[in-house]
PDB file of C-alpha atoms in Angstrom:
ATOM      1  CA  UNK A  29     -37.873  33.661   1.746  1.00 53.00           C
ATOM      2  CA  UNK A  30     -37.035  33.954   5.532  1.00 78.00           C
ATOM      3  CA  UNK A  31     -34.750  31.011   5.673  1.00 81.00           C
ATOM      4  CA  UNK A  32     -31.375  30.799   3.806  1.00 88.00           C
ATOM      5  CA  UNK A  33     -31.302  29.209   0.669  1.00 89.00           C
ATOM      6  CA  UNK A  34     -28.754  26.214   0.898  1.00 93.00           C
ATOM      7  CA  UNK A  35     -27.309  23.844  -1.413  1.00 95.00           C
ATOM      8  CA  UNK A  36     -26.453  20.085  -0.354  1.00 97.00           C
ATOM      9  CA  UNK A  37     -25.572  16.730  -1.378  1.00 97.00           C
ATOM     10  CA  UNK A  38     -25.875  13.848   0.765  1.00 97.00           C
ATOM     11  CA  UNK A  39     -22.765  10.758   0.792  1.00 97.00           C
ATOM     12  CA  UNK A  40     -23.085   7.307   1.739  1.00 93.00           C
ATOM     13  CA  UNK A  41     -25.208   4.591   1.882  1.00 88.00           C
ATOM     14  CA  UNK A  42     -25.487   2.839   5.554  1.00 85.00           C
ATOM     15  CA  UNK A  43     -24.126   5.557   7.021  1.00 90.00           C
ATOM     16  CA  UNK A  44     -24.629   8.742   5.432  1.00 96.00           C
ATOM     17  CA  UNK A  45     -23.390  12.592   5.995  1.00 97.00           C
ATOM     18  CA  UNK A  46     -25.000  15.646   4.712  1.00 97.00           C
ATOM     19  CA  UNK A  47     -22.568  18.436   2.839  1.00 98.00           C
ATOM     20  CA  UNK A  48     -24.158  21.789   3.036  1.00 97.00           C
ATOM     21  CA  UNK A  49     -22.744  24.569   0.766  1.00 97.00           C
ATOM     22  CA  UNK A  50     -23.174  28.030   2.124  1.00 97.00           C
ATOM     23  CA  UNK A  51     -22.469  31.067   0.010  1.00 96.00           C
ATOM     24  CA  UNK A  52     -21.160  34.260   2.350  1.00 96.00           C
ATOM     25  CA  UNK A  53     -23.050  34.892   5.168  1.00 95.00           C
ATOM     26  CA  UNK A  54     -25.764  32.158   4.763  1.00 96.00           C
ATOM     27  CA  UNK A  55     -26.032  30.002   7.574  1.00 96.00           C
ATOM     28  CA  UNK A  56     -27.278  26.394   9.057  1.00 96.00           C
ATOM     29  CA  UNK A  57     -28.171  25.528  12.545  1.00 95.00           C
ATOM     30  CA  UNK A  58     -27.691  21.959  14.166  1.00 93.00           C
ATOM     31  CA  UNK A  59     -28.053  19.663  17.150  1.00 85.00           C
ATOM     32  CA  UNK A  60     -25.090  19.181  19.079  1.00 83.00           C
ATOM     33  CA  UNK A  61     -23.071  15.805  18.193  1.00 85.00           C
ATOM     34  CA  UNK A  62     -23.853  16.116  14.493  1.00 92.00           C
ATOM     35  CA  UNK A  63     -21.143  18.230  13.102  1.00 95.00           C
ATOM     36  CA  UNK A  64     -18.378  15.922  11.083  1.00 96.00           C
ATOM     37  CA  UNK A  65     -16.535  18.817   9.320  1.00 97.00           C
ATOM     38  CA  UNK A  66     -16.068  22.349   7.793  1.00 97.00           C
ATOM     39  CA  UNK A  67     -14.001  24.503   5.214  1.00 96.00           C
ATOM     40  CA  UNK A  68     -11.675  27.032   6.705  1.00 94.00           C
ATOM     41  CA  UNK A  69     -14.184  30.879   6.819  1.00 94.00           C
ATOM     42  CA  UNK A  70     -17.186  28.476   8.758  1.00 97.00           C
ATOM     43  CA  UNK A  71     -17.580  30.068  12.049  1.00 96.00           C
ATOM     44  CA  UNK A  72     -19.268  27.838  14.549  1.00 95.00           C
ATOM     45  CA  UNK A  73     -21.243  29.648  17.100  1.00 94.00           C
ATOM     46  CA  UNK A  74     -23.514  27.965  20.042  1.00 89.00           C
ATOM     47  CA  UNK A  75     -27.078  30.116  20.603  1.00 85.00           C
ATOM     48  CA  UNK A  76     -30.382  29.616  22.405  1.00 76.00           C
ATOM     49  CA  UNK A  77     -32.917  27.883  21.013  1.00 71.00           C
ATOM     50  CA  UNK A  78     -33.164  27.699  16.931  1.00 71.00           C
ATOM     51  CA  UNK A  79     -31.859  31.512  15.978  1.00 70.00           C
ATOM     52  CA  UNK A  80     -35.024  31.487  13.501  1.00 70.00           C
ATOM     53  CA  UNK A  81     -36.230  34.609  15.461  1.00 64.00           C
ATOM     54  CA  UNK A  82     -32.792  37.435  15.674  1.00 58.00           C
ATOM     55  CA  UNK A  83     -35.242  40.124  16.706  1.00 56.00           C
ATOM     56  CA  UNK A  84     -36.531  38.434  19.857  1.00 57.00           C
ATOM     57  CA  UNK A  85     -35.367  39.501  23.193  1.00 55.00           C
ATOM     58  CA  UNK A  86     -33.949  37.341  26.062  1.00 60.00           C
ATOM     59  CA  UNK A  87     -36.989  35.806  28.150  1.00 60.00           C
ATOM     60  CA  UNK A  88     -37.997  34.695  24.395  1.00 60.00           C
ATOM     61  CA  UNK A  89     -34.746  33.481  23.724  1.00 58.00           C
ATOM     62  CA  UNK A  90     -34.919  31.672  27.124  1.00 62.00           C
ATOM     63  CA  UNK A  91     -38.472  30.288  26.480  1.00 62.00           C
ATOM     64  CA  UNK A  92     -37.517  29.125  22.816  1.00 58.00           C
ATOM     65  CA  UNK A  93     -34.795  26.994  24.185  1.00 57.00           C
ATOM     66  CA  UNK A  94     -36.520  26.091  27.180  1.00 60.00           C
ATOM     67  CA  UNK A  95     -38.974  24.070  24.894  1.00 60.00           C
ATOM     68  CA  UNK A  96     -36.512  22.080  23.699  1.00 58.00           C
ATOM     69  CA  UNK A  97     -36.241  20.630  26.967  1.00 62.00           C
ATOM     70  CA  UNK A  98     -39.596  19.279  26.758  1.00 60.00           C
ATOM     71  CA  UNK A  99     -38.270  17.379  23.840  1.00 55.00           C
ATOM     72  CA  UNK A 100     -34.981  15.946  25.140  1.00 59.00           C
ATOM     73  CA  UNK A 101     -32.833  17.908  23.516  1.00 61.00           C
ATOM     74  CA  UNK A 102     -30.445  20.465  24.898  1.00 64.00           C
ATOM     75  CA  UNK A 103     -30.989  24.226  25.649  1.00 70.00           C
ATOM     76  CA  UNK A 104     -28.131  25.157  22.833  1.00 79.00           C
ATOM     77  CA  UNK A 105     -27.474  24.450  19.105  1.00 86.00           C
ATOM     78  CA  UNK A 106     -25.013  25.518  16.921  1.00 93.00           C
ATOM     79  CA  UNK A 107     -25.110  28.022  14.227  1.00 95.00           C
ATOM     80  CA  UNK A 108     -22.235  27.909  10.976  1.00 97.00           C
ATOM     81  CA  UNK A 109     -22.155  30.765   9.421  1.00 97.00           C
ATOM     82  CA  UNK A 110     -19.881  31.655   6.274  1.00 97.00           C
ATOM     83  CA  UNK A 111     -18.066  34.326   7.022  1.00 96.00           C
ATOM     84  CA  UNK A 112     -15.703  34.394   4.183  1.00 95.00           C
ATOM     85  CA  UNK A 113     -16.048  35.637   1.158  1.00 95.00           C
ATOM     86  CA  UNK A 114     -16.280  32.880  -1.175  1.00 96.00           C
ATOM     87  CA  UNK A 115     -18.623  29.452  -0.812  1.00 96.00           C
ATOM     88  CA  UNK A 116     -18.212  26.846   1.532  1.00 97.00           C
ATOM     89  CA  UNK A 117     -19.098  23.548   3.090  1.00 97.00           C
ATOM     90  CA  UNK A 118     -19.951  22.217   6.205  1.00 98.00           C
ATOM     91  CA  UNK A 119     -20.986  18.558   6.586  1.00 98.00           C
ATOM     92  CA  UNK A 120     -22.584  16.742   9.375  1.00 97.00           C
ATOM     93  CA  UNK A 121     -23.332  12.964  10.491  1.00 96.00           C
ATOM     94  CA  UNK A 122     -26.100  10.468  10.749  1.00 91.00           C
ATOM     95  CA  UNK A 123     -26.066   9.245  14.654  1.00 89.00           C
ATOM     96  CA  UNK A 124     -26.742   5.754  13.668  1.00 89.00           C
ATOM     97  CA  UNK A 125     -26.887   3.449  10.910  1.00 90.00           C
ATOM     98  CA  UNK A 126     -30.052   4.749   8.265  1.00 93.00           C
ATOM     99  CA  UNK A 127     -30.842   7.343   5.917  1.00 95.00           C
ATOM    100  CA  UNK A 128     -30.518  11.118   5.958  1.00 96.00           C
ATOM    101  CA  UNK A 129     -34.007  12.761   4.395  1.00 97.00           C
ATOM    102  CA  UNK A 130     -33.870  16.198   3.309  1.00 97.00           C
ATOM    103  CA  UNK A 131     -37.568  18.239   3.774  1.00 97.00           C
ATOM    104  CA  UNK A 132     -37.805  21.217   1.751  1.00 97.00           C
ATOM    105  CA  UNK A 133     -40.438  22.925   4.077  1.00 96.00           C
ATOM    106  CA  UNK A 134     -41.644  25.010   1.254  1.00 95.00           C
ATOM    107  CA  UNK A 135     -43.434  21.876  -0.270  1.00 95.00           C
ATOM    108  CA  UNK A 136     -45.326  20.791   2.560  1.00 96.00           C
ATOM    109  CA  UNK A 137     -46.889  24.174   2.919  1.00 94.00           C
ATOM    110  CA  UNK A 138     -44.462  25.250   5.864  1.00 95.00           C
ATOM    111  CA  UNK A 139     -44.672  22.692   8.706  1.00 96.00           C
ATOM    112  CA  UNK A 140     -43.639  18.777   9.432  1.00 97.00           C
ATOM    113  CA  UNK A 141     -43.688  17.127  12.605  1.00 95.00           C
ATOM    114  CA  UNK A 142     -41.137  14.368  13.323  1.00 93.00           C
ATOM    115  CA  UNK A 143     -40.170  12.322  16.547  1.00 88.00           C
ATOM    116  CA  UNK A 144     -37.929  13.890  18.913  1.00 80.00           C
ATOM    117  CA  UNK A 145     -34.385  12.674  18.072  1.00 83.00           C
ATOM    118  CA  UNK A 146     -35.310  12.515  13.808  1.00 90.00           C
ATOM    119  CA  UNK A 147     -34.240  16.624  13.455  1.00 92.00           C
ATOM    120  CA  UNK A 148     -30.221  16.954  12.356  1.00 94.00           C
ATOM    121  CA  UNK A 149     -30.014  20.493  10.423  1.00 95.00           C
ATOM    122  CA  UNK A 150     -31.940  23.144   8.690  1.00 96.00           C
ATOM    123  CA  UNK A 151     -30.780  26.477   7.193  1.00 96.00           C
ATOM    124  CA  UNK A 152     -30.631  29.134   9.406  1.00 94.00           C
ATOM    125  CA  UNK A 153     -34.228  30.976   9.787  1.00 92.00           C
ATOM    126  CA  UNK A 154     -35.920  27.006  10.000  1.00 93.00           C
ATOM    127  CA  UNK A 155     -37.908  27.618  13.488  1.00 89.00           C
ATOM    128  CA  UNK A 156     -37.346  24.025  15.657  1.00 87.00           C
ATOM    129  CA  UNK A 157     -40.020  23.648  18.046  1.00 84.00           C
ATOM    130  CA  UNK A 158     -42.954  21.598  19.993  1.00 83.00           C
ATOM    131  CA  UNK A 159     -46.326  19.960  18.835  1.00 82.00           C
ATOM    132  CA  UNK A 160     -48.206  18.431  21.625  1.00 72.00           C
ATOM    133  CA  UNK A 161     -50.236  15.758  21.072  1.00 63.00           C
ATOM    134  CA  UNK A 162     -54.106  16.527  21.727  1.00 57.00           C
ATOM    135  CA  UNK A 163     -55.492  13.156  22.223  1.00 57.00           C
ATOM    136  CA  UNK A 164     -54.543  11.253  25.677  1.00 47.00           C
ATOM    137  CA  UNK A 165     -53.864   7.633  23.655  1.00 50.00           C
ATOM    138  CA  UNK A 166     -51.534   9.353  21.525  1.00 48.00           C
ATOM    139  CA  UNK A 167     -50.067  10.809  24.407  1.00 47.00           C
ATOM    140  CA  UNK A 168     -49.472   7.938  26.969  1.00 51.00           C
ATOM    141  CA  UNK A 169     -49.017   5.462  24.107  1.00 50.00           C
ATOM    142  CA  UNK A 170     -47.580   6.963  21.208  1.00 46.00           C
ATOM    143  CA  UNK A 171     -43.613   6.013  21.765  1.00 48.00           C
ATOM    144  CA  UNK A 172     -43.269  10.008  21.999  1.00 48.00           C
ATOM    145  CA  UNK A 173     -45.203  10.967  24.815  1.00 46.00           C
ATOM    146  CA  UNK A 174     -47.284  14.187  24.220  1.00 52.00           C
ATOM    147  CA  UNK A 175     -44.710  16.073  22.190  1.00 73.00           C
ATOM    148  CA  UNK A 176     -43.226  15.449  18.814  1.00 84.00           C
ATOM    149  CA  UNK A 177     -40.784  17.872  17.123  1.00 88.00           C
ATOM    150  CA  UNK A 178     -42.202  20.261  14.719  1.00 91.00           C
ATOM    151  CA  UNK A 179     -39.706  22.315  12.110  1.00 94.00           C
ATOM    152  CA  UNK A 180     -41.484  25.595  10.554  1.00 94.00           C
ATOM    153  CA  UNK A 181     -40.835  28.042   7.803  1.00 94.00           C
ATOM    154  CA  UNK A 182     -39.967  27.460   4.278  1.00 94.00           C
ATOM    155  CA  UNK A 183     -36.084  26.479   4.084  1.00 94.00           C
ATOM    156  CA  UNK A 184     -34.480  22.648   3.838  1.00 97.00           C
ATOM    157  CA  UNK A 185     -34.360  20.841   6.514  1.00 97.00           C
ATOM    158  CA  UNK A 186     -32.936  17.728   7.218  1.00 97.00           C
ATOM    159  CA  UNK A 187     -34.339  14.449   9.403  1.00 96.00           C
ATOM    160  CA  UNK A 188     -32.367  11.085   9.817  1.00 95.00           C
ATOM    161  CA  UNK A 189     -34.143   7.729  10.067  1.00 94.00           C
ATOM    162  CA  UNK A 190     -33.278   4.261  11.133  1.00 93.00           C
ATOM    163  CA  UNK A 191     -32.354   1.490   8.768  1.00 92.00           C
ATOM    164  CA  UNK A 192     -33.919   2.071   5.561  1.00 92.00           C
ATOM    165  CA  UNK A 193     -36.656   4.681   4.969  1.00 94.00           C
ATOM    166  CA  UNK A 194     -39.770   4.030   3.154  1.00 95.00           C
ATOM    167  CA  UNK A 195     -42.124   7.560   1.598  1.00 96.00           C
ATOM    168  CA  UNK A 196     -45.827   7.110   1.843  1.00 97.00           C
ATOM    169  CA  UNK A 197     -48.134   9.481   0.051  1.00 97.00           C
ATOM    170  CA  UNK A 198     -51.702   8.800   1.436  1.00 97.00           C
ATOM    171  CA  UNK A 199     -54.808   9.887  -0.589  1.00 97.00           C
ATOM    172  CA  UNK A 200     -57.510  11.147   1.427  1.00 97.00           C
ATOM    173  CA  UNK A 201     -58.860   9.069   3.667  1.00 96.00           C
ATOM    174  CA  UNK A 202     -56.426   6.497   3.079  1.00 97.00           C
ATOM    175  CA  UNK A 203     -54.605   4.619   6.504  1.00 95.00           C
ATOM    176  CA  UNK A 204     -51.533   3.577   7.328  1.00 96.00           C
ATOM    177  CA  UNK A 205     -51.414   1.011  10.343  1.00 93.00           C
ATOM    178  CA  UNK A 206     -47.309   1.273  11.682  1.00 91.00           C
ATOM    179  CA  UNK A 207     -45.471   0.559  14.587  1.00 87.00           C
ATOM    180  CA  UNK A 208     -45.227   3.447  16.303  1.00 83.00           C
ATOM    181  CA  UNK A 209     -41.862   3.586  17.138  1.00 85.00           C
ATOM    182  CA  UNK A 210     -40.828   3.333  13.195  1.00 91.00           C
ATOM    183  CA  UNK A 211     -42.841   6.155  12.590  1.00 91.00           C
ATOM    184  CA  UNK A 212     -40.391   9.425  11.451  1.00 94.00           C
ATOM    185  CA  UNK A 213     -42.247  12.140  10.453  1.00 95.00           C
ATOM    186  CA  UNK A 214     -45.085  13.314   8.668  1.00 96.00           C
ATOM    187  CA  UNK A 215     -46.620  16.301   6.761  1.00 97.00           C
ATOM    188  CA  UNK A 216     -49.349  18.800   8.865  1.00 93.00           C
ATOM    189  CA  UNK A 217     -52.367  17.085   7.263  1.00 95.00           C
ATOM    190  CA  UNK A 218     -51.595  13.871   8.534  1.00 95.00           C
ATOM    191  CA  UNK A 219     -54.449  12.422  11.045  1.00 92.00           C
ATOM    192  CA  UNK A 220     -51.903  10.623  13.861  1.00 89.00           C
ATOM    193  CA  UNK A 221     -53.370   8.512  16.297  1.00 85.00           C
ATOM    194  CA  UNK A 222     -52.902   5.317  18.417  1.00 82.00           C
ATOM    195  CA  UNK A 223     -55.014   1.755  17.882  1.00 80.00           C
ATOM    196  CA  UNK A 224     -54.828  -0.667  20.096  1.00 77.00           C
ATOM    197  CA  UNK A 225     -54.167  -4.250  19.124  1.00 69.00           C
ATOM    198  CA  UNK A 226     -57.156  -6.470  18.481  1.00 59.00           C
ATOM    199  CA  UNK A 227     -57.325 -10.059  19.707  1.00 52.00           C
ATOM    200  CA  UNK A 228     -56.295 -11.364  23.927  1.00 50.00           C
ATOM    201  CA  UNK A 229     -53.857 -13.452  21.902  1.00 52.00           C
ATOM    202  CA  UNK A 230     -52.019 -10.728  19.635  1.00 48.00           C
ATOM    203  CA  UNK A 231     -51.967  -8.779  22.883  1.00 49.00           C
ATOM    204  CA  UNK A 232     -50.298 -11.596  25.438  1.00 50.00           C
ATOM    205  CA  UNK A 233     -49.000 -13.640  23.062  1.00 48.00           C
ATOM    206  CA  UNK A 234     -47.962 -11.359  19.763  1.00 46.00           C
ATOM    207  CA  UNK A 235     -44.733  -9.947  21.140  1.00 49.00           C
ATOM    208  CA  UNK A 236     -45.058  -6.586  18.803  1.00 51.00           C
ATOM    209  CA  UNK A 237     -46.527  -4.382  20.871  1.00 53.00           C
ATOM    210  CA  UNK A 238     -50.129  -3.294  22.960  1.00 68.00           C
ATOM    211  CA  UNK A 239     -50.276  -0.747  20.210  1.00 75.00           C
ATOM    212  CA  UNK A 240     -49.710   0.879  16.603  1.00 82.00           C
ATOM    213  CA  UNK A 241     -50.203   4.106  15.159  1.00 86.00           C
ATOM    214  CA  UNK A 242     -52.622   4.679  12.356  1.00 90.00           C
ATOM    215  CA  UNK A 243     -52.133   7.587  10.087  1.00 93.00           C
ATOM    216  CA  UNK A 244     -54.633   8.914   8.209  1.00 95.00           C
ATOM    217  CA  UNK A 245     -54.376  10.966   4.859  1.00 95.00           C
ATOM    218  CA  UNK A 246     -54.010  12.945   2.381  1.00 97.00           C
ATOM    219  CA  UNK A 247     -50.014  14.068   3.019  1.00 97.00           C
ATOM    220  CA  UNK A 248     -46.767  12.198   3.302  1.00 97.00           C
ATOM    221  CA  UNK A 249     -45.613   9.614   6.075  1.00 97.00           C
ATOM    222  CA  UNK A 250     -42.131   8.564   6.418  1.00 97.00           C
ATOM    223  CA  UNK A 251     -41.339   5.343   7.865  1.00 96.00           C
ATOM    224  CA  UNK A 252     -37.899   3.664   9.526  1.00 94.00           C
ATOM    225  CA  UNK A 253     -37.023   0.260   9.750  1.00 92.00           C
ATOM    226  CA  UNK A 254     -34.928   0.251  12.436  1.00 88.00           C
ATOM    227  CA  UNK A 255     -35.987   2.847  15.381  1.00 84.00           C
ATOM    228  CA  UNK A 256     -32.939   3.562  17.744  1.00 79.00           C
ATOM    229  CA  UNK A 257     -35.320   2.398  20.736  1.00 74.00           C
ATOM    230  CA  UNK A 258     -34.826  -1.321  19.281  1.00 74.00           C
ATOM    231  CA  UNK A 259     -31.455  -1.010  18.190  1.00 73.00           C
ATOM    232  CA  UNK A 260     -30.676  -0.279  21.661  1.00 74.00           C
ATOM    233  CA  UNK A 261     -33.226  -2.956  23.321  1.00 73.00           C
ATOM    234  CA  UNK A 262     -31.600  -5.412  21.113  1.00 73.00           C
ATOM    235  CA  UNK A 263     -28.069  -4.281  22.094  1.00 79.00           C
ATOM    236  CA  UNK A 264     -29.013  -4.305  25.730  1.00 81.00           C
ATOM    237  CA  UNK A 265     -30.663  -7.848  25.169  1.00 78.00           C
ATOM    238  CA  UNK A 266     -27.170  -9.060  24.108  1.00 78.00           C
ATOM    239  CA  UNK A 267     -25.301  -7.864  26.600  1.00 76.00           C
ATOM    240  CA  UNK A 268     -24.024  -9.598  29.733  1.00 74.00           C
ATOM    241  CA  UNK A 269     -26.068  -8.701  32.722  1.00 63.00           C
ATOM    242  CA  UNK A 270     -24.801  -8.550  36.277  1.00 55.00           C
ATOM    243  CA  UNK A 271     -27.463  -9.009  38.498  1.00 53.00           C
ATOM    244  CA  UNK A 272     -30.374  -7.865  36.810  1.00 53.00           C
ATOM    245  CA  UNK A 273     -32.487 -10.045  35.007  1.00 51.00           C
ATOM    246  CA  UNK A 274     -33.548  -9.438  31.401  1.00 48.00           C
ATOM    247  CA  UNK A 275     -37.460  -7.643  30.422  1.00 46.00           C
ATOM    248  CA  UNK A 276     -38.876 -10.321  28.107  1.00 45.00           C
ATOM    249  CA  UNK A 277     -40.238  -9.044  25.303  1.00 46.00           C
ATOM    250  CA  UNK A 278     -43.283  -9.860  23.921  1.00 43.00           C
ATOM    251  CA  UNK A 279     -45.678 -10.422  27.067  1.00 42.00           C
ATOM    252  CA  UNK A 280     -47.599  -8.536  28.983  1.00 42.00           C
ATOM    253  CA  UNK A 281     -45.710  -9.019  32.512  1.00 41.00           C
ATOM    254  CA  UNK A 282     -42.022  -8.554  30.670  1.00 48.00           C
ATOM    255  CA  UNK A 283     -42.764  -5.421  28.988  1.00 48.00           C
ATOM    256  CA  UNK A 284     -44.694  -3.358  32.090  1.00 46.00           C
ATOM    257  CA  UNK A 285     -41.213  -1.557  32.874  1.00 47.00           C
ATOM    258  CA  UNK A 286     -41.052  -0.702  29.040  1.00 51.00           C
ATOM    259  CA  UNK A 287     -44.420   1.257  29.286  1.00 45.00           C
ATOM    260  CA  UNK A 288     -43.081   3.091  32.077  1.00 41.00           C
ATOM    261  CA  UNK A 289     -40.173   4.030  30.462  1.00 45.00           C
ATOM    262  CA  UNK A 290     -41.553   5.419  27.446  1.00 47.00           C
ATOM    263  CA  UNK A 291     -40.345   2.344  25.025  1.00 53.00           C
ATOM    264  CA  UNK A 292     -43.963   0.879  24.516  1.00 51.00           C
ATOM    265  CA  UNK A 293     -42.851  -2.219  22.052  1.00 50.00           C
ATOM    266  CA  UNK A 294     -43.963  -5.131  24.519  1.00 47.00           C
TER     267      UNK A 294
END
């Protein structure tokens, strides 16, 4: 095993936290904003990049963390580290209402690729990175650009989704038609790509969306009802305006600005 073996438990229901135990001088790395609280001994330390890789030297350090730019997350995370000499715990938060799924890497044959903002922890030796997408619809229409989040190695990690979660397991060959922005994660074997909607009336008149993402099996899909993207829209829907006029959502002409700025539900 590279990655530290951890022990958790996750609380709640709407709005759930993670509780990781760490026995001396195991670790767990996570994104800024996510910590909620820590036993006395946890020692809270901000690195480059993921840590997954001690042994590297700076200009890899630099590049590891300079990736994570290309996902729109920040060039630091923070490592907790047991430093006493009995176990401990360390908990952190769900950013929004939903679930927190834990992804024990080592069942999925050491690789799952989630949306950018899904990744909230991982035991220490879990490498964070980039997966670009290959295919241009995927890219321009996806929800996620051309890069996703991939998590490596063959520790637990942990991924939060919006609203409640649902767990596919796809036989081969078997699809999955979703909207792309309530798509999570998935396991390596997954076929992703993007369809476009069928019909001059779905696509003017439907009001969900140009496009969907079909996912093709065998592996595991997970799937969110309630993507942060439309949280927000509907929160910004709601709210007074000064000014500016409301996108409409749901035609063609309304939803131009959303394609532009990345939110592709028009």
């Amino acid at each position: 095993m590279n990655a530290h073996e951890i022990d958790y438990k996750i609380y709640g229901e709407e709005m759930q936290f993670v509780e990781i135990e760490l026995d001396p001088k195991e670790s767990v790395i996570a994104e800024s904003g996510s910590f909620m609280m820590m036993n006395d001994a946890i020692e809270m330390e901000t690195i480059f990049g993921d840590g997954s890789n001690k042994e590297e030297g700076i200009m890899s350090k630099l590049f590891s963390a300079g990736k994570r730019l290309l996902t729109g997350e920040g060039l630091f995370m923070t490592l907790f580290s047991n430093v006493g000499s009995n176990k401990k715990r360390v908990s952190f938060a769900a950013p929004y209402p939903g679930k927190i799924i834990p992804i024990d890497l080592s069942e999925v044959e050491g690789k799952f690729i989630c949306q950018k903002d899904a990744f909230l922890c991982a035991a220490k030796g879990v490498s964070v990175g980039i997966e670009f997408s290959k295919r241009l619809g995927r890219g321009l229409f996806g929800g996620e650009g051309f890069i996703m989040e991939k998590l490596e190695g063959d520790g637990m990690a942990f991924i939060h989704a919006g609203g409640n979660m649902s767990k596919k397991i796809l036989k081969t060959g078997e699809v999955l038609k979703v909207d792309t922005g309530c798509v999570v994660g998935f396991t390596k074997d997954i076929d992703y790509d993007i369809e476009i909607v069928g019909g001059i009336k779905n696509t003017v008149f439907g009001g969900e969306g140009l496009f969907f993402a079909t996912l093709k099996g065998p592996g595991i899909v997970y799937v969110q009802s309630l993507p942060f993207s439309r949280l927000a829209g509907r929160i910004l829907a709601l709210a007074p305006q000064t000014g500016n006029k409301t996108r409409g959502e749901g035609s063609i002409l309304g939803g131009i600005g959303s394609l532009l700025d990345g939110d592709n539900r028009i």
